[in-house]
Amino acid sequence: MTSRSEQRVIADRLGVHAEACEWCTIDRIPQPPTDVLEAAENPRLRPGRLRPLGMVGAALAVLFTPLVLLLTLLSNAEEALKRALATKEEKERLRVKDDDDRRRDDITAERGLDQVFDGNWHGAAGQFLLRWYGNSTHHQRLVVATEDGIVLAAPPQRVTTGREKRMEIVARLPAAEAKLVDPFNGEFDTRMVLIRYRDGSWLRLDTEEPRSSLHTYLLRQPLADN
Protein backbone atom coordinates (compact mmCIF):
# COMPACT_ATOMS: atom_id res chain seq x y z
CA MET A 1 0.00 0.00 0.00
CA THR A 2 1.27 3.46 -0.86
CA SER A 3 1.93 5.47 2.31
CA ARG A 4 0.88 9.08 2.75
CA SER A 5 4.51 10.23 2.53
CA GLU A 6 4.98 8.30 -0.71
CA GLN A 7 1.77 9.81 -2.04
CA ARG A 8 3.07 13.31 -1.35
CA VAL A 9 6.35 12.58 -3.16
CA ILE A 10 4.48 11.11 -6.12
CA ALA A 11 2.06 14.03 -6.21
CA ASP A 12 4.95 16.52 -6.20
CA ARG A 13 6.63 14.69 -9.08
CA LEU A 14 3.45 14.71 -11.14
CA GLY A 15 2.27 18.17 -10.10
CA VAL A 16 -1.10 16.94 -8.82
CA HIS A 17 -2.83 16.77 -5.44
CA ALA A 18 -3.22 13.07 -4.66
CA GLU A 19 -6.06 11.92 -2.42
CA ALA A 20 -4.79 8.35 -2.88
CA CYS A 21 -2.73 6.42 -5.42
CA GLU A 22 -1.65 2.88 -6.19
CA TRP A 23 0.11 0.99 -8.97
CA CYS A 24 -2.41 -1.08 -10.92
CA THR A 25 -2.48 -3.55 -13.79
CA ILE A 26 -5.15 -4.67 -16.23
CA ASP A 27 -5.90 -8.12 -17.61
CA ARG A 28 -4.99 -9.11 -21.14
CA ILE A 29 -6.90 -6.97 -23.63
CA PRO A 30 -9.21 -9.17 -25.73
CA GLN A 31 -9.01 -9.02 -29.51
CA PRO A 32 -11.39 -6.32 -30.80
CA PRO A 33 -13.53 -6.84 -33.92
CA THR A 34 -11.85 -5.96 -37.22
CA ASP A 35 -13.94 -2.82 -37.79
CA VAL A 36 -13.09 -1.54 -34.32
CA LEU A 37 -9.38 -2.15 -34.90
CA GLU A 38 -9.42 -0.37 -38.24
CA ALA A 39 -11.37 2.60 -36.88
CA ALA A 40 -8.79 2.93 -34.09
CA GLU A 41 -5.94 2.62 -36.62
CA ASN A 42 -4.74 -0.76 -35.31
CA PRO A 43 -3.65 0.27 -31.80
CA ARG A 44 -1.15 -1.59 -29.67
CA LEU A 45 -2.91 -4.16 -27.47
CA ARG A 46 0.00 -5.61 -25.49
CA PRO A 47 2.63 -4.16 -23.14
CA GLY A 48 6.21 -3.70 -24.27
CA ARG A 49 8.67 -6.56 -24.25
CA LEU A 50 10.99 -7.02 -21.32
CA ARG A 51 14.33 -5.29 -21.71
CA PRO A 52 17.55 -7.33 -21.28
CA LEU A 53 17.62 -6.81 -17.51
CA GLY A 54 14.02 -7.89 -17.29
CA MET A 55 14.72 -10.93 -19.47
CA VAL A 56 17.48 -11.98 -17.08
CA GLY A 57 15.02 -11.61 -14.23
CA ALA A 58 12.46 -13.68 -16.09
CA ALA A 59 15.05 -16.40 -16.73
CA LEU A 60 15.97 -16.46 -13.04
CA ALA A 61 12.29 -16.68 -12.20
CA VAL A 62 12.01 -19.80 -14.36
CA LEU A 63 14.99 -21.36 -12.55
CA PHE A 64 13.38 -20.71 -9.18
CA THR A 65 9.93 -21.94 -10.26
CA PRO A 66 10.40 -25.43 -8.72
CA LEU A 67 11.36 -23.81 -5.41
CA VAL A 68 8.33 -21.53 -5.56
CA LEU A 69 6.07 -24.51 -6.27
CA LEU A 70 7.58 -26.40 -3.33
CA LEU A 71 7.06 -23.42 -1.01
CA THR A 72 3.47 -23.13 -2.26
CA LEU A 73 2.83 -26.80 -1.52
CA LEU A 74 4.33 -26.41 1.96
CA SER A 75 2.21 -23.34 2.56
CA ASN A 76 -0.92 -25.18 1.47
CA ALA A 77 -0.02 -28.12 3.72
CA GLU A 78 0.55 -25.75 6.63
CA GLU A 79 -2.83 -24.11 6.00
CA ALA A 80 -4.54 -27.52 5.88
CA LEU A 81 -2.87 -28.51 9.16
CA LYS A 82 -3.92 -25.26 10.81
CA ARG A 83 -7.50 -25.86 9.73
CA ALA A 84 -7.40 -29.44 11.04
CA LEU A 85 -6.07 -28.29 14.42
CA ALA A 86 -8.20 -25.15 14.66
CA THR A 87 -10.52 -24.57 17.57
CA LYS A 88 -14.27 -24.54 17.07
CA GLU A 89 -14.29 -20.75 17.00
CA GLU A 90 -11.41 -20.62 14.50
CA LYS A 91 -13.13 -23.16 12.25
CA GLU A 92 -16.28 -21.05 12.30
CA ARG A 93 -14.26 -17.96 11.37
CA LEU A 94 -12.58 -19.83 8.51
CA ARG A 95 -15.96 -21.14 7.33
CA VAL A 96 -17.34 -17.60 7.23
CA LYS A 97 -14.26 -16.43 5.28
CA ASP A 98 -14.66 -19.27 2.77
CA ASP A 99 -18.34 -18.40 2.34
CA ASP A 100 -17.43 -14.74 1.78
CA ASP A 101 -14.79 -15.70 -0.81
CA ARG A 102 -17.27 -17.87 -2.69
CA ARG A 103 -19.91 -15.14 -2.58
CA ARG A 104 -17.39 -12.59 -3.84
CA ASP A 105 -16.41 -14.89 -6.72
CA ASP A 106 -20.07 -15.55 -7.57
CA ILE A 107 -20.89 -11.83 -7.61
CA THR A 108 -17.78 -11.14 -9.69
CA ALA A 109 -18.84 -13.67 -12.34
CA GLU A 110 -22.50 -12.59 -12.23
CA ARG A 111 -21.62 -8.94 -12.91
CA GLY A 112 -19.02 -9.81 -15.53
CA LEU A 113 -16.27 -8.31 -13.38
CA ASP A 114 -13.98 -11.22 -14.21
CA GLN A 115 -13.47 -9.45 -17.56
CA VAL A 116 -11.16 -6.52 -18.19
CA PHE A 117 -14.02 -4.25 -19.32
CA ASP A 118 -17.78 -4.26 -19.93
CA GLY A 119 -17.38 -5.59 -23.48
CA ASN A 120 -18.69 -2.60 -25.45
CA TRP A 121 -15.85 -1.44 -27.70
CA HIS A 122 -17.86 1.64 -28.69
CA GLY A 123 -18.34 2.76 -25.09
CA ALA A 124 -16.01 5.19 -23.34
CA ALA A 125 -14.18 2.40 -21.48
CA GLY A 126 -13.67 0.33 -24.62
CA GLN A 127 -12.35 3.31 -26.53
CA PHE A 128 -10.00 4.18 -23.67
CA LEU A 129 -8.80 0.58 -23.51
CA LEU A 130 -7.85 0.77 -27.19
CA ARG A 131 -5.48 3.64 -26.34
CA TRP A 132 -4.07 2.03 -23.19
CA TYR A 133 -0.69 0.91 -24.53
CA GLY A 134 -0.51 3.69 -27.08
CA ASN A 135 0.00 6.10 -24.19
CA SER A 136 2.63 3.92 -22.51
CA THR A 137 3.99 0.43 -23.18
CA HIS A 138 4.60 -0.13 -19.46
CA HIS A 139 2.49 -2.95 -18.01
CA GLN A 140 1.35 -0.90 -14.99
CA ARG A 141 -0.33 2.42 -14.32
CA LEU A 142 -0.09 4.58 -11.24
CA VAL A 143 -3.74 5.43 -10.63
CA VAL A 144 -4.13 8.69 -8.74
CA ALA A 145 -7.42 9.82 -7.21
CA THR A 146 -7.58 13.63 -7.17
CA GLU A 147 -10.20 16.14 -6.10
CA ASP A 148 -11.30 16.73 -9.68
CA GLY A 149 -10.89 13.31 -11.30
CA ILE A 150 -8.42 10.53 -12.03
CA VAL A 151 -4.83 10.80 -13.22
CA LEU A 152 -2.93 7.86 -14.72
CA ALA A 153 0.87 7.90 -14.85
CA ALA A 154 3.50 5.49 -16.16
CA PRO A 155 6.94 5.41 -17.78
CA PRO A 156 6.61 5.99 -21.54
CA GLN A 157 8.32 2.64 -22.18
CA ARG A 158 8.24 -0.57 -20.18
CA VAL A 159 10.90 -0.67 -17.46
CA THR A 160 12.00 -3.30 -14.95
CA THR A 161 13.13 -0.86 -12.24
CA GLY A 162 12.74 2.82 -11.41
CA ARG A 163 9.14 3.19 -12.53
CA GLU A 164 8.53 6.13 -10.15
CA LYS A 165 11.54 8.07 -11.45
CA ARG A 166 10.53 7.62 -15.11
CA MET A 167 6.78 8.04 -14.84
CA GLU A 168 4.82 10.85 -16.42
CA ILE A 169 1.12 11.58 -16.79
CA VAL A 170 -0.37 9.51 -19.61
CA ALA A 171 -4.09 10.25 -19.10
CA ARG A 172 -6.43 12.58 -17.21
CA LEU A 173 -10.08 11.71 -16.63
CA PRO A 174 -12.21 14.57 -15.26
CA ALA A 175 -14.70 13.73 -12.52
CA ALA A 176 -17.54 14.61 -14.89
CA GLU A 177 -16.32 11.90 -17.28
CA ALA A 178 -15.33 9.01 -14.99
CA LYS A 179 -14.90 7.98 -11.37
CA LEU A 180 -13.14 5.29 -9.38
CA VAL A 181 -15.43 2.68 -7.83
CA ASP A 182 -14.97 -0.24 -5.47
CA PRO A 183 -17.65 -2.56 -6.93
CA PHE A 184 -18.09 -4.26 -3.53
CA ASN A 185 -18.16 -1.03 -1.50
CA GLY A 186 -15.65 -2.45 0.96
CA GLU A 187 -17.60 -5.64 1.67
CA PHE A 188 -14.75 -7.92 0.56
CA ASP A 189 -10.96 -7.82 0.60
CA THR A 190 -10.17 -7.40 -3.08
CA ARG A 191 -7.63 -5.91 -5.46
CA MET A 192 -10.36 -4.85 -7.85
CA VAL A 193 -11.15 -1.20 -8.63
CA LEU A 194 -13.25 0.06 -11.53
CA ILE A 195 -12.98 3.16 -13.66
CA ARG A 196 -16.66 3.74 -14.35
CA TYR A 197 -17.61 6.18 -17.09
CA ARG A 198 -20.64 8.42 -17.33
CA ASP A 199 -22.09 6.25 -20.12
CA GLY A 200 -22.11 3.23 -17.77
CA SER A 201 -19.12 1.47 -19.32
CA TRP A 202 -16.29 0.37 -17.06
CA LEU A 203 -12.69 -0.81 -17.01
CA ARG A 204 -11.32 -3.12 -14.29
CA LEU A 205 -8.01 -2.39 -12.59
CA ASP A 206 -6.18 -4.61 -10.09
CA THR A 207 -4.11 -3.04 -7.33
CA GLU A 208 -0.89 -4.69 -6.20
CA GLU A 209 -2.35 -5.45 -2.76
CA PRO A 210 -5.89 -5.94 -1.45
CA ARG A 211 -7.34 -3.13 0.66
CA SER A 212 -5.03 -0.62 -1.02
CA SER A 213 -5.03 3.11 -0.32
CA LEU A 214 -7.47 3.48 -3.22
CA HIS A 215 -9.92 1.12 -1.51
CA THR A 216 -9.51 2.98 1.79
CA TYR A 217 -10.10 6.28 -0.01
CA LEU A 218 -13.20 4.96 -1.77
CA LEU A 219 -14.66 3.78 1.54
CA ARG A 220 -14.81 7.44 2.57
CA GLN A 221 -16.78 8.38 -0.54
CA PRO A 222 -20.58 8.15 -1.02
CA LEU A 223 -21.69 4.62 -1.91
CA ALA A 224 -21.74 3.91 -5.66
CA ASP A 225 -24.74 2.42 -7.41
CA ASN A 226 -23.91 -1.08 -8.69
mmCIF file of C-alpha atoms in Angstrom:
data_model
loop_
_atom_site.group_PDB
_atom_site.id
_atom_site.type_symbol
_atom_site.label_atom_id
_atom_site.label_comp_id
_atom_site.label_asym_id
_atom_site.label_seq_id
_atom_site.Cartn_x
_atom_site.Cartn_y
_atom_site.Cartn_z
ATOM 1 C CA MET A 1 0.000 0.000 0.000
ATOM 2 C CA THR A 2 1.271 3.463 -0.858
ATOM 3 C CA SER A 3 1.933 5.469 2.315
ATOM 4 C CA ARG A 4 0.878 9.079 2.752
ATOM 5 C CA SER A 5 4.509 10.232 2.531
ATOM 6 C CA GLU A 6 4.978 8.297 -0.711
ATOM 7 C CA GLN A 7 1.769 9.813 -2.044
ATOM 8 C CA ARG A 8 3.070 13.311 -1.346
ATOM 9 C CA VAL A 9 6.346 12.576 -3.159
ATOM 10 C CA ILE A 10 4.478 11.110 -6.123
ATOM 11 C CA ALA A 11 2.062 14.033 -6.214
ATOM 12 C CA ASP A 12 4.954 16.520 -6.205
ATOM 13 C CA ARG A 13 6.635 14.692 -9.082
ATOM 14 C CA LEU A 14 3.446 14.710 -11.140
ATOM 15 C CA GLY A 15 2.268 18.171 -10.100
ATOM 16 C CA VAL A 16 -1.104 16.940 -8.818
ATOM 17 C CA HIS A 17 -2.826 16.770 -5.441
ATOM 18 C CA ALA A 18 -3.223 13.069 -4.663
ATOM 19 C CA GLU A 19 -6.059 11.920 -2.423
ATOM 20 C CA ALA A 20 -4.794 8.347 -2.877
ATOM 21 C CA CYS A 21 -2.734 6.422 -5.417
ATOM 22 C CA GLU A 22 -1.654 2.878 -6.192
ATOM 23 C CA TRP A 23 0.108 0.994 -8.968
ATOM 24 C CA CYS A 24 -2.409 -1.079 -10.916
ATOM 25 C CA THR A 25 -2.481 -3.548 -13.786
ATOM 26 C CA ILE A 26 -5.149 -4.672 -16.235
ATOM 27 C CA ASP A 27 -5.898 -8.118 -17.613
ATOM 28 C CA ARG A 28 -4.985 -9.112 -21.141
ATOM 29 C CA ILE A 29 -6.904 -6.966 -23.627
ATOM 30 C CA PRO A 30 -9.207 -9.173 -25.730
ATOM 31 C CA GLN A 31 -9.011 -9.023 -29.514
ATOM 32 C CA PRO A 32 -11.394 -6.323 -30.800
ATOM 33 C CA PRO A 33 -13.533 -6.838 -33.923
ATOM 34 C CA THR A 34 -11.853 -5.963 -37.220
ATOM 35 C CA ASP A 35 -13.938 -2.824 -37.793
ATOM 36 C CA VAL A 36 -13.088 -1.537 -34.323
ATOM 37 C CA LEU A 37 -9.380 -2.150 -34.899
ATOM 38 C CA GLU A 38 -9.421 -0.374 -38.244
ATOM 39 C CA ALA A 39 -11.367 2.596 -36.879
ATOM 40 C CA ALA A 40 -8.795 2.929 -34.088
ATOM 41 C CA GLU A 41 -5.940 2.615 -36.622
ATOM 42 C CA ASN A 42 -4.742 -0.758 -35.308
ATOM 43 C CA PRO A 43 -3.653 0.272 -31.799
ATOM 44 C CA ARG A 44 -1.146 -1.593 -29.674
ATOM 45 C CA LEU A 45 -2.912 -4.162 -27.469
ATOM 46 C CA ARG A 46 -0.003 -5.613 -25.488
ATOM 47 C CA PRO A 47 2.630 -4.156 -23.143
ATOM 48 C CA GLY A 48 6.206 -3.697 -24.274
ATOM 49 C CA ARG A 49 8.668 -6.563 -24.248
ATOM 50 C CA LEU A 50 10.991 -7.021 -21.315
ATOM 51 C CA ARG A 51 14.329 -5.294 -21.711
ATOM 52 C CA PRO A 52 17.546 -7.332 -21.281
ATOM 53 C CA LEU A 53 17.616 -6.814 -17.507
ATOM 54 C CA GLY A 54 14.016 -7.888 -17.286
ATOM 55 C CA MET A 55 14.719 -10.929 -19.473
ATOM 56 C CA VAL A 56 17.481 -11.977 -17.078
ATOM 57 C CA GLY A 57 15.019 -11.605 -14.226
ATOM 58 C CA ALA A 58 12.463 -13.683 -16.092
ATOM 59 C CA ALA A 59 15.052 -16.404 -16.733
ATOM 60 C CA LEU A 60 15.974 -16.461 -13.042
ATOM 61 C CA ALA A 61 12.289 -16.678 -12.198
ATOM 62 C CA VAL A 62 12.012 -19.798 -14.356
ATOM 63 C CA LEU A 63 14.991 -21.360 -12.555
ATOM 64 C CA PHE A 64 13.379 -20.708 -9.184
ATOM 65 C CA THR A 65 9.935 -21.942 -10.260
ATOM 66 C CA PRO A 66 10.403 -25.432 -8.719
ATOM 67 C CA LEU A 67 11.363 -23.811 -5.409
ATOM 68 C CA VAL A 68 8.328 -21.529 -5.559
ATOM 69 C CA LEU A 69 6.075 -24.514 -6.275
ATOM 70 C CA LEU A 70 7.582 -26.396 -3.326
ATOM 71 C CA LEU A 71 7.061 -23.423 -1.012
ATOM 72 C CA THR A 72 3.473 -23.131 -2.259
ATOM 73 C CA LEU A 73 2.828 -26.801 -1.524
ATOM 74 C CA LEU A 74 4.331 -26.407 1.960
ATOM 75 C CA SER A 75 2.212 -23.336 2.565
ATOM 76 C CA ASN A 76 -0.924 -25.182 1.466
ATOM 77 C CA ALA A 77 -0.025 -28.119 3.716
ATOM 78 C CA GLU A 78 0.547 -25.747 6.631
ATOM 79 C CA GLU A 79 -2.831 -24.109 6.003
ATOM 80 C CA ALA A 80 -4.538 -27.520 5.875
ATOM 81 C CA LEU A 81 -2.869 -28.508 9.156
ATOM 82 C CA LYS A 82 -3.916 -25.258 10.810
ATOM 83 C CA ARG A 83 -7.502 -25.863 9.727
ATOM 84 C CA ALA A 84 -7.398 -29.436 11.044
ATOM 85 C CA LEU A 85 -6.073 -28.292 14.423
ATOM 86 C CA ALA A 86 -8.200 -25.148 14.659
ATOM 87 C CA THR A 87 -10.522 -24.575 17.575
ATOM 88 C CA LYS A 88 -14.267 -24.542 17.068
ATOM 89 C CA GLU A 89 -14.286 -20.745 17.003
ATOM 90 C CA GLU A 90 -11.409 -20.615 14.502
ATOM 91 C CA LYS A 91 -13.128 -23.165 12.250
ATOM 92 C CA GLU A 92 -16.280 -21.054 12.297
ATOM 93 C CA ARG A 93 -14.257 -17.956 11.371
ATOM 94 C CA LEU A 94 -12.583 -19.835 8.510
ATOM 95 C CA ARG A 95 -15.961 -21.137 7.325
ATOM 96 C CA VAL A 96 -17.340 -17.604 7.230
ATOM 97 C CA LYS A 97 -14.263 -16.428 5.284
ATOM 98 C CA ASP A 98 -14.655 -19.267 2.772
ATOM 99 C CA ASP A 99 -18.335 -18.399 2.344
ATOM 100 C CA ASP A 100 -17.428 -14.742 1.784
ATOM 101 C CA ASP A 101 -14.794 -15.697 -0.812
ATOM 102 C CA ARG A 102 -17.274 -17.867 -2.693
ATOM 103 C CA ARG A 103 -19.912 -15.141 -2.575
ATOM 104 C CA ARG A 104 -17.389 -12.590 -3.841
ATOM 105 C CA ASP A 105 -16.415 -14.886 -6.718
ATOM 106 C CA ASP A 106 -20.074 -15.546 -7.570
ATOM 107 C CA ILE A 107 -20.887 -11.831 -7.614
ATOM 108 C CA THR A 108 -17.775 -11.139 -9.693
ATOM 109 C CA ALA A 109 -18.840 -13.666 -12.341
ATOM 110 C CA GLU A 110 -22.505 -12.588 -12.225
ATOM 111 C CA ARG A 111 -21.623 -8.942 -12.907
ATOM 112 C CA GLY A 112 -19.018 -9.806 -15.529
ATOM 113 C CA LEU A 113 -16.270 -8.312 -13.379
ATOM 114 C CA ASP A 114 -13.978 -11.223 -14.205
ATOM 115 C CA GLN A 115 -13.470 -9.453 -17.562
ATOM 116 C CA VAL A 116 -11.156 -6.521 -18.193
ATOM 117 C CA PHE A 117 -14.023 -4.246 -19.315
ATOM 118 C CA ASP A 118 -17.775 -4.264 -19.930
ATOM 119 C CA GLY A 119 -17.375 -5.592 -23.483
ATOM 120 C CA ASN A 120 -18.694 -2.604 -25.446
ATOM 121 C CA TRP A 121 -15.854 -1.442 -27.696
ATOM 122 C CA HIS A 122 -17.857 1.640 -28.691
ATOM 123 C CA GLY A 123 -18.338 2.758 -25.090
ATOM 124 C CA ALA A 124 -16.012 5.190 -23.344
ATOM 125 C CA ALA A 125 -14.183 2.402 -21.479
ATOM 126 C CA GLY A 126 -13.674 0.328 -24.624
ATOM 127 C CA GLN A 127 -12.350 3.310 -26.532
ATOM 128 C CA PHE A 128 -10.005 4.184 -23.666
ATOM 129 C CA LEU A 129 -8.798 0.583 -23.511
ATOM 130 C CA LEU A 130 -7.846 0.769 -27.192
ATOM 131 C CA ARG A 131 -5.478 3.639 -26.341
ATOM 132 C CA TRP A 132 -4.072 2.032 -23.189
ATOM 133 C CA TYR A 133 -0.692 0.909 -24.532
ATOM 134 C CA GLY A 134 -0.506 3.689 -27.085
ATOM 135 C CA ASN A 135 0.002 6.103 -24.191
ATOM 136 C CA SER A 136 2.631 3.918 -22.510
ATOM 137 C CA THR A 137 3.986 0.426 -23.176
ATOM 138 C CA HIS A 138 4.598 -0.131 -19.457
ATOM 139 C CA HIS A 139 2.491 -2.947 -18.010
ATOM 140 C CA GLN A 140 1.353 -0.899 -14.993
ATOM 141 C CA ARG A 141 -0.330 2.423 -14.316
ATOM 142 C CA LEU A 142 -0.090 4.584 -11.243
ATOM 143 C CA VAL A 143 -3.741 5.427 -10.632
ATOM 144 C CA VAL A 144 -4.129 8.694 -8.742
ATOM 145 C CA ALA A 145 -7.418 9.821 -7.214
ATOM 146 C CA THR A 146 -7.584 13.629 -7.168
ATOM 147 C CA GLU A 147 -10.197 16.138 -6.096
ATOM 148 C CA ASP A 148 -11.304 16.730 -9.675
ATOM 149 C CA GLY A 149 -10.889 13.308 -11.296
ATOM 150 C CA ILE A 150 -8.422 10.533 -12.030
ATOM 151 C CA VAL A 151 -4.831 10.801 -13.222
ATOM 152 C CA LEU A 152 -2.927 7.862 -14.715
ATOM 153 C CA ALA A 153 0.867 7.897 -14.850
ATOM 154 C CA ALA A 154 3.499 5.490 -16.165
ATOM 155 C CA PRO A 155 6.935 5.411 -17.783
ATOM 156 C CA PRO A 156 6.609 5.992 -21.542
ATOM 157 C CA GLN A 157 8.320 2.642 -22.181
ATOM 158 C CA ARG A 158 8.245 -0.568 -20.177
ATOM 159 C CA VAL A 159 10.899 -0.671 -17.457
ATOM 160 C CA THR A 160 11.995 -3.297 -14.951
ATOM 161 C CA THR A 161 13.126 -0.861 -12.238
ATOM 162 C CA GLY A 162 12.745 2.821 -11.411
ATOM 163 C CA ARG A 163 9.143 3.186 -12.528
ATOM 164 C CA GLU A 164 8.532 6.128 -10.149
ATOM 165 C CA LYS A 165 11.537 8.069 -11.450
ATOM 166 C CA ARG A 166 10.535 7.620 -15.105
ATOM 167 C CA MET A 167 6.783 8.036 -14.840
ATOM 168 C CA GLU A 168 4.816 10.848 -16.417
ATOM 169 C CA ILE A 169 1.120 11.577 -16.786
ATOM 170 C CA VAL A 170 -0.368 9.511 -19.613
ATOM 171 C CA ALA A 171 -4.087 10.246 -19.098
ATOM 172 C CA ARG A 172 -6.428 12.577 -17.212
ATOM 173 C CA LEU A 173 -10.082 11.708 -16.630
ATOM 174 C CA PRO A 174 -12.207 14.573 -15.261
ATOM 175 C CA ALA A 175 -14.702 13.729 -12.518
ATOM 176 C CA ALA A 176 -17.541 14.614 -14.893
ATOM 177 C CA GLU A 177 -16.317 11.903 -17.278
ATOM 178 C CA ALA A 178 -15.335 9.009 -14.991
ATOM 179 C CA LYS A 179 -14.899 7.976 -11.370
ATOM 180 C CA LEU A 180 -13.144 5.287 -9.383
ATOM 181 C CA VAL A 181 -15.429 2.675 -7.828
ATOM 182 C CA ASP A 182 -14.970 -0.241 -5.468
ATOM 183 C CA PRO A 183 -17.652 -2.558 -6.931
ATOM 184 C CA PHE A 184 -18.087 -4.255 -3.533
ATOM 185 C CA ASN A 185 -18.164 -1.034 -1.496
ATOM 186 C CA GLY A 186 -15.647 -2.447 0.961
ATOM 187 C CA GLU A 187 -17.595 -5.635 1.673
ATOM 188 C CA PHE A 188 -14.750 -7.920 0.563
ATOM 189 C CA ASP A 189 -10.956 -7.824 0.598
ATOM 190 C CA THR A 190 -10.174 -7.404 -3.076
ATOM 191 C CA ARG A 191 -7.629 -5.908 -5.455
ATOM 192 C CA MET A 192 -10.364 -4.846 -7.845
ATOM 193 C CA VAL A 193 -11.149 -1.197 -8.627
ATOM 194 C CA LEU A 194 -13.254 0.057 -11.531
ATOM 195 C CA ILE A 195 -12.979 3.156 -13.661
ATOM 196 C CA ARG A 196 -16.659 3.735 -14.355
ATOM 197 C CA TYR A 197 -17.611 6.183 -17.094
ATOM 198 C CA ARG A 198 -20.642 8.418 -17.330
ATOM 199 C CA ASP A 199 -22.093 6.246 -20.121
ATOM 200 C CA GLY A 200 -22.112 3.232 -17.766
ATOM 201 C CA SER A 201 -19.123 1.467 -19.322
ATOM 202 C CA TRP A 202 -16.289 0.374 -17.055
ATOM 203 C CA LEU A 203 -12.685 -0.809 -17.012
ATOM 204 C CA ARG A 204 -11.319 -3.116 -14.288
ATOM 205 C CA LEU A 205 -8.006 -2.393 -12.589
ATOM 206 C CA ASP A 206 -6.183 -4.608 -10.094
ATOM 207 C CA THR A 207 -4.110 -3.039 -7.328
ATOM 208 C CA GLU A 208 -0.887 -4.690 -6.195
ATOM 209 C CA GLU A 209 -2.353 -5.446 -2.765
ATOM 210 C CA PRO A 210 -5.895 -5.937 -1.447
ATOM 211 C CA ARG A 211 -7.336 -3.126 0.660
ATOM 212 C CA SER A 212 -5.030 -0.618 -1.017
ATOM 213 C CA SER A 213 -5.035 3.106 -0.318
ATOM 214 C CA LEU A 214 -7.467 3.481 -3.222
ATOM 215 C CA HIS A 215 -9.918 1.118 -1.507
ATOM 216 C CA THR A 216 -9.509 2.984 1.786
ATOM 217 C CA TYR A 217 -10.097 6.282 -0.012
ATOM 218 C CA LEU A 218 -13.201 4.959 -1.767
ATOM 219 C CA LEU A 219 -14.664 3.784 1.542
ATOM 220 C CA ARG A 220 -14.807 7.437 2.570
ATOM 221 C CA GLN A 221 -16.779 8.382 -0.538
ATOM 222 C CA PRO A 222 -20.576 8.153 -1.021
ATOM 223 C CA LEU A 223 -21.686 4.625 -1.912
ATOM 224 C CA ALA A 224 -21.736 3.913 -5.659
ATOM 225 C CA ASP A 225 -24.739 2.417 -7.415
ATOM 226 C CA ASN A 226 -23.908 -1.081 -8.694
#
